[in-house]
Amino acid sequence: MSKSVYINKITSFLPNEPVENGDMERILGQVGPRPSRARKLILRSNKIKKRYYAIDRETLRPNYTVAELAAEAIRKLEGDSFQLSDIECMVCSTTMADQTMPNHGVMVHGELGNPSCEVISTSGVCVCGATALKYAYLSIAAGDSTVAVSSAADAPSSLMTAKHFDVENEEKVELLESKPEIAFEKDFLRWMLSDGAGAMMLSDTPNQNEKSSLKIDWIDVYSFANEMSACMYAGATKNADGSLTGWRNFDAQSKERADCMTVTQDVKQLNEFVLKYTLEEPLKQSIHKRGLNTSDYDYFLPHFSSGYFEDKVAQSLESIDFSIEKEKWFTNLFDKGNTGSASIYIILEELFNSGKLNKGEKILCYVPESGRFSTAFIQLTVV
């Protein structure tokens, strides 16, 4: 019989000072002879007011690696009831590690210097933060460990600096007014993404003090790669038939090799399929599998990459008869930014430490990714 698993502490680490909308271009750099025309249009659509970059404001050079961001979040878990030496299993995730090898998890372990333990990395785009949590959860549920740590970290800012981009295509900028979805193309993603990290401490016993814990009821993860080609990718170019040609197939000095390393998104595919394959189809499966009812939930924590998708998520929920009142929604996208795989950690951290949660309340988390259309749903109960 599996053990119950509890999240006893959640932390986040956001590097440096918050970056206001007006300071983004100074830090990321201006492309071409004049400021970006697209930036204000994209920010109006995504509704993000602040974000964080792992970039020094004076030198304009990166001052944290992805592994360092994760290590900072994990260190913040330490306290009276938990030390790094207690970790038996540590699972670390990121969308893009600092290097292709060794894996991200062992680099975080090296940063922390905690005693030898099981270290696992999960890979993906946004969903890898949820798969890291699921591995840590299953490790404890199976009785293989009693204390585990899960983390997620992303630092896309180093790929969003001016040197990686060409001068804006004026025709595309004009299209932004009528087709705001093109803000998700490679040329415009620099105004969409943010840096940050989060960590969770899991145990087979809940907190023994007055502080609440979150019992993990279940985590469902789905992939639709059997039906869909890649939509968001890096380290490759997409061919007409939907296949990818990876970076190893390009000459080291070629422009194609340099270009393929930037984050790219197939916007037509994204707009047409993202909600069907990350929300509607998989949630219907969880509803059937788990017997879910909207009335069960006190909080809905959606990870959406932009305010552009907020109403679309609501419409998709309504289309499958699973509407959740907006009063139950909780997000901090607009003040913390879109931090990719770390987003659900950063959202949960704020809610968990807000003092708002009451015993018995249930939380449903929704974590989609457009990489090749995967998603995760997480149900938590406050104890």
Short mmCIF file of C-alpha atoms in Angstrom, two decimals:
data_model
loop_
_atom_site.label_atom_id
_atom_site.label_comp_id
_atom_site.label_asym_id
_atom_site.label_seq_id
_atom_site.Cartn_x
_atom_site.Cartn_y
_atom_site.Cartn_z
CA MET A 1 0.00 0.00 0.00
CA SER A 2 1.43 3.39 -1.00
CA LYS A 3 2.27 6.04 1.55
CA SER A 4 0.64 9.46 1.70
CA VAL A 5 2.90 12.27 0.50
CA TYR A 6 2.90 15.87 1.72
CA ILE A 7 4.45 19.10 0.47
CA ASN A 8 5.67 20.74 3.67
CA LYS A 9 7.53 23.72 2.30
CA ILE A 10 7.64 25.66 -0.98
CA THR A 11 10.17 28.34 -1.90
CA SER A 12 10.92 30.47 -4.92
CA PHE A 13 13.97 32.39 -6.04
CA LEU A 14 13.65 35.32 -8.43
CA PRO A 15 17.02 36.79 -9.45
CA ASN A 16 17.94 40.44 -8.97
CA GLU A 17 15.38 43.22 -8.82
CA PRO A 18 12.07 43.12 -10.71
CA VAL A 19 12.27 44.48 -14.24
CA GLU A 20 9.52 46.92 -15.18
CA ASN A 21 8.20 47.03 -18.74
CA GLY A 22 10.09 50.22 -19.56
CA ASP A 23 13.46 48.73 -18.57
CA MET A 24 13.27 45.49 -20.54
CA GLU A 25 14.92 46.73 -23.71
CA ARG A 26 17.81 48.36 -21.89
CA ILE A 27 18.66 45.07 -20.19
CA LEU A 28 18.00 42.71 -23.10
CA GLY A 29 19.46 45.12 -25.62
CA GLN A 30 18.07 47.03 -28.58
CA VAL A 31 18.04 45.31 -31.96
CA GLY A 32 18.78 47.70 -34.80
CA PRO A 33 18.81 51.50 -34.87
CA ARG A 34 15.53 52.15 -33.08
CA PRO A 35 13.55 50.76 -30.13
CA SER A 36 11.18 47.87 -30.67
CA ARG A 37 7.74 48.80 -31.93
CA ALA A 38 6.43 45.35 -31.07
CA ARG A 39 7.29 45.44 -27.37
CA LYS A 40 4.39 47.63 -26.21
CA LEU A 41 1.86 45.78 -28.35
CA ILE A 42 3.00 42.41 -26.99
CA LEU A 43 3.02 43.62 -23.39
CA ARG A 44 -0.47 45.01 -23.79
CA SER A 45 -1.61 41.54 -24.87
CA ASN A 46 0.31 39.45 -22.34
CA LYS A 47 -0.51 41.87 -19.47
CA ILE A 48 2.80 41.18 -17.71
CA LYS A 49 3.98 44.19 -15.67
CA LYS A 50 7.10 42.81 -13.97
CA ARG A 51 9.54 39.97 -14.49
CA TYR A 52 13.02 38.94 -13.36
CA TYR A 53 16.22 38.41 -15.32
CA ALA A 54 19.38 36.63 -14.24
CA ILE A 55 21.30 39.55 -15.75
CA ASP A 56 23.33 42.12 -13.85
CA ARG A 57 21.78 45.56 -14.46
CA GLU A 58 25.15 47.31 -14.62
CA THR A 59 27.32 44.90 -16.61
CA LEU A 60 24.35 43.46 -18.57
CA ARG A 61 25.96 40.05 -18.26
CA PRO A 62 24.31 36.90 -16.84
CA ASN A 63 24.98 36.59 -13.10
CA TYR A 64 23.28 33.26 -12.37
CA THR A 65 23.37 29.94 -14.16
CA VAL A 66 20.23 27.81 -14.29
CA ALA A 67 21.82 25.42 -11.78
CA GLU A 68 22.59 28.33 -9.44
CA LEU A 69 18.97 29.52 -9.61
CA ALA A 70 17.74 26.05 -8.64
CA ALA A 71 20.31 25.78 -5.84
CA GLU A 72 19.22 29.14 -4.41
CA ALA A 73 15.57 28.02 -4.29
CA ILE A 74 16.49 24.70 -2.64
CA ARG A 75 18.69 26.39 -0.01
CA LYS A 76 15.70 28.48 1.04
CA LEU A 77 13.93 25.26 2.08
CA GLU A 78 16.30 24.88 5.03
CA GLY A 79 14.92 25.61 8.50
CA ASP A 80 14.30 24.12 11.92
CA SER A 81 12.64 20.98 10.57
CA PHE A 82 14.68 20.45 7.41
CA GLN A 83 18.34 20.54 6.42
CA LEU A 84 19.92 19.80 3.05
CA SER A 85 21.56 16.76 4.63
CA ASP A 86 18.05 15.28 5.07
CA ILE A 87 17.51 14.94 1.31
CA GLU A 88 17.26 11.33 0.17
CA CYS A 89 15.96 12.02 -3.32
CA MET A 90 16.41 15.27 -5.28
CA VAL A 91 14.67 15.82 -8.61
CA CYS A 92 15.60 18.87 -10.69
CA SER A 93 14.03 20.09 -13.91
CA THR A 94 14.66 22.79 -16.47
CA THR A 95 13.64 23.56 -20.02
CA MET A 96 17.19 24.32 -21.15
CA ALA A 97 20.15 23.38 -18.96
CA ASP A 98 23.41 25.31 -18.89
CA GLN A 99 25.09 22.50 -20.85
CA THR A 100 24.08 19.44 -22.87
CA MET A 101 25.91 17.19 -20.37
CA PRO A 102 26.24 16.45 -17.46
CA ASN A 103 22.57 16.59 -16.60
CA HIS A 104 21.05 19.56 -14.81
CA GLY A 105 20.32 17.68 -11.57
CA VAL A 106 23.91 16.72 -10.82
CA MET A 107 25.02 20.28 -11.55
CA VAL A 108 22.53 21.50 -8.92
CA HIS A 109 23.83 18.85 -6.52
CA GLY A 110 27.34 20.13 -7.13
CA GLU A 111 26.23 23.69 -6.36
CA LEU A 112 24.57 22.64 -3.11
CA GLY A 113 27.28 20.28 -1.90
CA ASN A 114 24.80 18.28 0.19
CA PRO A 115 25.64 14.65 1.00
CA SER A 116 25.28 11.91 -1.59
CA CYS A 117 21.67 11.17 -2.51
CA GLU A 118 19.59 10.01 -5.43
CA VAL A 119 19.59 12.78 -8.08
CA ILE A 120 17.25 12.77 -11.06
CA SER A 121 16.64 15.27 -13.87
CA THR A 122 13.44 15.58 -15.84
CA SER A 123 13.41 17.26 -19.22
CA GLY A 124 10.72 19.08 -21.14
CA VAL A 125 9.36 22.59 -21.47
CA CYS A 126 6.88 23.68 -18.76
CA VAL A 127 5.64 20.20 -17.84
CA CYS A 128 9.08 19.02 -16.65
CA GLY A 129 8.50 20.91 -13.39
CA ALA A 130 5.43 18.73 -12.83
CA THR A 131 7.22 15.52 -13.83
CA ALA A 132 9.99 16.35 -11.34
CA LEU A 133 7.35 16.71 -8.64
CA LYS A 134 5.75 13.42 -9.72
CA TYR A 135 9.04 11.50 -9.45
CA ALA A 136 9.66 12.89 -5.96
CA TYR A 137 6.05 12.08 -4.99
CA LEU A 138 6.29 8.51 -6.30
CA SER A 139 9.63 7.95 -4.57
CA ILE A 140 8.01 8.64 -1.20
CA ALA A 141 4.72 6.92 -2.03
CA ALA A 142 6.63 3.75 -2.91
CA GLY A 143 8.54 3.84 0.38
CA ASP A 144 11.86 4.35 -1.38
CA SER A 145 12.51 7.62 0.47
CA THR A 146 10.97 9.62 3.31
CA VAL A 147 12.24 13.11 2.38
CA ALA A 148 12.54 14.36 -1.19
CA VAL A 149 13.07 17.69 -2.91
CA SER A 150 11.65 18.73 -6.26
CA SER A 151 12.80 21.83 -8.13
CA ALA A 152 12.34 23.66 -11.42
CA ALA A 153 14.41 26.52 -12.83
CA ASP A 154 14.56 28.41 -16.10
CA ALA A 155 16.65 31.32 -17.36
CA PRO A 156 15.65 32.10 -20.94
CA SER A 157 16.90 35.69 -20.69
CA SER A 158 20.38 34.74 -21.88
CA LEU A 159 18.78 33.63 -25.15
CA MET A 160 16.57 36.72 -25.35
CA THR A 161 19.37 39.29 -25.62
CA ALA A 162 19.75 41.41 -28.74
CA LYS A 163 22.61 39.39 -30.24
CA HIS A 164 20.24 36.48 -30.90
CA PHE A 165 17.68 38.51 -32.90
CA ASP A 166 17.33 40.27 -36.22
CA VAL A 167 15.73 43.67 -36.77
CA GLU A 168 11.95 43.47 -36.47
CA ASN A 169 10.00 42.68 -39.61
CA GLU A 170 7.77 45.73 -40.06
CA GLU A 171 5.01 43.75 -41.76
CA LYS A 172 4.83 41.37 -38.82
CA VAL A 173 4.73 44.26 -36.35
CA GLU A 174 1.75 45.68 -38.24
CA LEU A 175 0.02 42.28 -37.97
CA LEU A 176 0.28 42.28 -34.16
CA GLU A 177 -2.79 44.50 -33.86
CA SER A 178 -5.06 42.09 -35.75
CA LYS A 179 -3.26 38.83 -34.90
CA PRO A 180 -1.85 39.07 -31.35
CA GLU A 181 -0.98 35.35 -31.46
CA ILE A 182 2.10 36.07 -33.57
CA ALA A 183 3.65 37.48 -30.39
CA PHE A 184 4.62 33.85 -29.74
CA GLU A 185 6.92 33.70 -32.78
CA LYS A 186 10.69 33.59 -32.33
CA ASP A 187 11.12 37.27 -33.21
CA PHE A 188 8.83 38.36 -30.39
CA LEU A 189 9.36 35.77 -27.64
CA ARG A 190 11.97 38.01 -26.01
CA TRP A 191 9.12 40.08 -24.59
CA MET A 192 7.33 37.02 -23.18
CA LEU A 193 9.75 35.01 -21.04
CA SER A 194 11.27 35.41 -17.56
CA ASP A 195 13.77 33.80 -15.19
CA GLY A 196 13.16 32.10 -11.87
CA ALA A 197 13.25 28.93 -9.80
CA GLY A 198 11.13 27.11 -7.26
CA ALA A 199 11.56 24.18 -4.91
CA MET A 200 9.36 21.92 -2.77
CA MET A 201 10.20 19.73 0.21
CA LEU A 202 8.16 16.52 0.33
CA SER A 203 7.78 14.09 3.21
CA ASP A 204 5.77 11.05 4.26
CA THR A 205 4.50 13.02 7.28
CA PRO A 206 2.82 16.45 7.28
CA ASN A 207 4.12 19.45 9.18
CA GLN A 208 3.91 18.86 12.93
CA ASN A 209 3.63 22.55 13.85
CA GLU A 210 0.75 24.91 13.16
CA LYS A 211 1.72 25.34 9.52
CA SER A 212 -0.36 23.63 6.84
CA SER A 213 0.88 21.01 4.43
CA LEU A 214 -0.40 20.08 0.98
CA LYS A 215 -1.28 16.42 0.53
CA ILE A 216 -0.62 15.27 -3.03
CA ASP A 217 -3.75 13.41 -4.10
CA TRP A 218 -2.62 12.63 -7.64
CA ILE A 219 -0.62 13.92 -10.61
CA ASP A 220 -1.74 13.11 -14.16
CA VAL A 221 0.65 13.73 -17.07
CA TYR A 222 -0.32 13.38 -20.73
CA SER A 223 1.53 13.61 -24.04
CA PHE A 224 -0.07 14.00 -27.46
CA ALA A 225 3.16 13.69 -29.43
CA ASN A 226 1.57 10.68 -31.14
CA GLU A 227 -0.86 13.09 -32.81
CA MET A 228 1.07 16.37 -33.08
CA SER A 229 4.44 17.47 -34.45
CA ALA A 230 6.76 19.70 -32.42
CA CYS A 231 5.41 23.20 -31.83
CA MET A 232 7.96 24.90 -29.53
CA TYR A 233 11.58 23.87 -29.97
CA ALA A 234 15.21 24.91 -29.71
CA GLY A 235 18.36 23.28 -31.02
CA ALA A 236 16.59 22.31 -34.23
CA THR A 237 14.81 23.60 -37.31
CA LYS A 238 11.37 22.40 -38.38
CA ASN A 239 10.92 20.87 -41.81
CA ALA A 240 7.90 21.09 -44.10
CA ASP A 241 6.77 17.59 -43.07
CA GLY A 242 6.80 18.54 -39.37
CA SER A 243 10.01 16.67 -38.54
CA LEU A 244 12.95 18.36 -36.83
CA THR A 245 16.55 18.60 -38.01
CA GLY A 246 18.71 18.80 -34.90
CA TRP A 247 21.70 21.06 -34.26
CA ARG A 248 24.19 18.21 -34.71
CA ASN A 249 23.33 18.06 -38.40
CA PHE A 250 24.57 21.61 -39.05
CA ASP A 251 28.14 22.68 -39.58
CA ALA A 252 29.55 24.28 -36.43
CA GLN A 253 30.23 27.57 -38.24
CA SER A 254 26.95 27.77 -40.16
CA LYS A 255 24.35 30.45 -39.58
CA GLU A 256 21.70 27.72 -39.45
CA ARG A 257 23.39 26.17 -36.42
CA ALA A 258 23.43 29.51 -34.60
CA ASP A 259 19.84 30.33 -35.56
CA CYS A 260 18.46 26.95 -34.54
CA MET A 261 19.60 27.43 -30.94
CA THR A 262 17.04 30.18 -30.31
CA VAL A 263 13.59 29.27 -29.00
CA THR A 264 11.11 28.96 -31.87
CA GLN A 265 7.38 28.36 -31.94
CA ASP A 266 4.99 27.33 -34.70
CA VAL A 267 2.36 29.97 -34.02
CA LYS A 268 -0.29 28.63 -36.41
CA GLN A 269 -0.10 25.21 -34.76
CA LEU A 270 -0.06 26.77 -31.28
CA ASN A 271 -3.15 28.85 -31.84
CA GLU A 272 -5.09 26.01 -33.43
CA PHE A 273 -4.27 23.15 -31.09
CA VAL A 274 -2.77 24.23 -27.76
CA LEU A 275 -6.00 24.31 -25.76
CA LYS A 276 -7.45 21.19 -27.34
CA TYR A 277 -4.39 19.09 -26.55
CA THR A 278 -3.21 20.61 -23.28
CA LEU A 279 -6.57 21.25 -21.62
CA GLU A 280 -9.71 19.88 -23.23
CA GLU A 281 -8.67 16.36 -24.27
CA PRO A 282 -6.44 15.51 -21.28
CA LEU A 283 -8.76 17.03 -18.67
CA LYS A 284 -11.64 14.97 -20.05
CA GLN A 285 -9.48 11.90 -19.43
CA SER A 286 -8.77 12.96 -15.82
CA ILE A 287 -12.44 13.76 -15.23
CA HIS A 288 -13.35 10.26 -16.37
CA LYS A 289 -10.45 8.59 -14.56
CA ARG A 290 -10.84 10.47 -11.26
CA GLY A 291 -14.54 11.33 -11.16
CA LEU A 292 -13.83 15.07 -10.91
CA ASN A 293 -16.37 17.80 -10.21
CA THR A 294 -15.75 21.53 -10.39
CA SER A 295 -17.48 21.93 -7.03
CA ASP A 296 -14.63 19.96 -5.43
CA TYR A 297 -12.15 22.81 -5.94
CA ASP A 298 -11.50 25.91 -3.90
CA TYR A 299 -8.56 27.06 -6.05
CA PHE A 300 -7.60 26.66 -9.71
CA LEU A 301 -3.95 27.40 -10.50
CA PRO A 302 -3.48 27.63 -14.27
CA HIS A 303 -0.07 28.20 -15.81
CA PHE A 304 -0.70 30.24 -18.93
CA SER A 305 2.18 31.92 -20.72
CA SER A 306 0.37 35.16 -21.44
CA GLY A 307 -2.74 37.04 -20.42
CA TYR A 308 -3.80 36.44 -24.02
CA PHE A 309 -4.73 32.88 -23.02
CA GLU A 310 -6.67 33.65 -19.84
CA ASP A 311 -10.09 33.96 -21.44
CA LYS A 312 -9.31 31.14 -23.87
CA VAL A 313 -8.64 28.79 -20.94
CA ALA A 314 -11.99 29.79 -19.43
CA GLN A 315 -13.74 29.14 -22.75
CA SER A 316 -12.11 25.71 -23.07
CA LEU A 317 -13.20 24.74 -19.56
CA GLU A 318 -16.74 25.81 -20.42
CA SER A 319 -16.64 23.78 -23.65
CA ILE A 320 -16.11 20.54 -21.68
CA ASP A 321 -18.62 21.48 -18.96
CA PHE A 322 -15.94 22.04 -16.35
CA SER A 323 -16.17 25.78 -15.76
CA ILE A 324 -14.39 27.08 -12.65
CA GLU A 325 -15.40 30.52 -11.38
CA LYS A 326 -12.74 33.18 -11.92
CA GLU A 327 -12.90 33.94 -8.18
CA LYS A 328 -11.19 30.58 -7.60
CA TRP A 329 -8.34 31.24 -10.05
CA PHE A 330 -4.91 32.15 -8.70
CA THR A 331 -1.96 33.32 -10.80
CA ASN A 332 0.98 35.67 -10.35
CA LEU A 333 1.99 35.75 -14.02
CA PHE A 334 1.48 39.50 -14.23
CA ASP A 335 3.93 40.29 -11.39
CA LYS A 336 6.36 37.36 -11.60
CA GLY A 337 6.38 36.71 -15.35
CA ASN A 338 6.30 33.50 -17.35
CA THR A 339 9.08 31.41 -15.80
CA GLY A 340 8.41 28.24 -17.80
CA SER A 341 8.90 25.02 -15.85
CA ALA A 342 9.27 27.00 -12.59
CA SER A 343 5.95 28.83 -13.00
CA ILE A 344 3.73 26.36 -11.14
CA TYR A 345 6.23 26.30 -8.25
CA ILE A 346 6.26 30.10 -8.07
CA ILE A 347 2.46 30.28 -8.23
CA LEU A 348 2.05 27.62 -5.54
CA GLU A 349 4.72 29.21 -3.34
CA GLU A 350 2.82 32.48 -3.17
CA LEU A 351 -0.52 30.84 -2.43
CA PHE A 352 0.93 28.35 0.08
CA ASN A 353 2.67 31.08 2.06
CA SER A 354 -0.18 33.59 1.81
CA GLY A 355 -2.02 32.43 4.94
CA LYS A 356 -5.21 32.10 2.89
CA LEU A 357 -5.42 28.30 2.80
CA ASN A 358 -7.75 26.40 5.12
CA LYS A 359 -7.85 22.75 6.11
CA GLY A 360 -9.71 20.56 3.64
CA GLU A 361 -9.53 22.96 0.69
CA LYS A 362 -8.66 21.42 -2.65
CA ILE A 363 -6.40 22.87 -5.35
CA LEU A 364 -6.28 21.93 -9.03
CA CYS A 365 -3.12 22.88 -10.91
CA TYR A 366 -2.95 23.00 -14.71
CA VAL A 367 0.50 22.91 -16.34
CA PRO A 368 0.52 22.87 -20.16
CA GLU A 369 3.38 22.99 -22.62
CA SER A 370 3.41 23.44 -26.36
CA GLY A 371 6.71 21.61 -26.93
CA ARG A 372 4.95 18.70 -28.57
CA PHE A 373 1.71 19.18 -26.68
CA SER A 374 1.99 17.74 -23.18
CA THR A 375 0.19 18.69 -20.01
CA ALA A 376 -0.09 17.91 -16.32
CA PHE A 377 -2.86 18.23 -13.75
CA ILE A 378 -2.11 18.13 -10.02
CA GLN A 379 -4.66 17.82 -7.20
CA LEU A 380 -3.64 18.93 -3.72
CA THR A 381 -5.55 18.99 -0.43
CA VAL A 382 -4.71 21.36 2.43
CA VAL A 383 -4.06 19.45 5.68
#
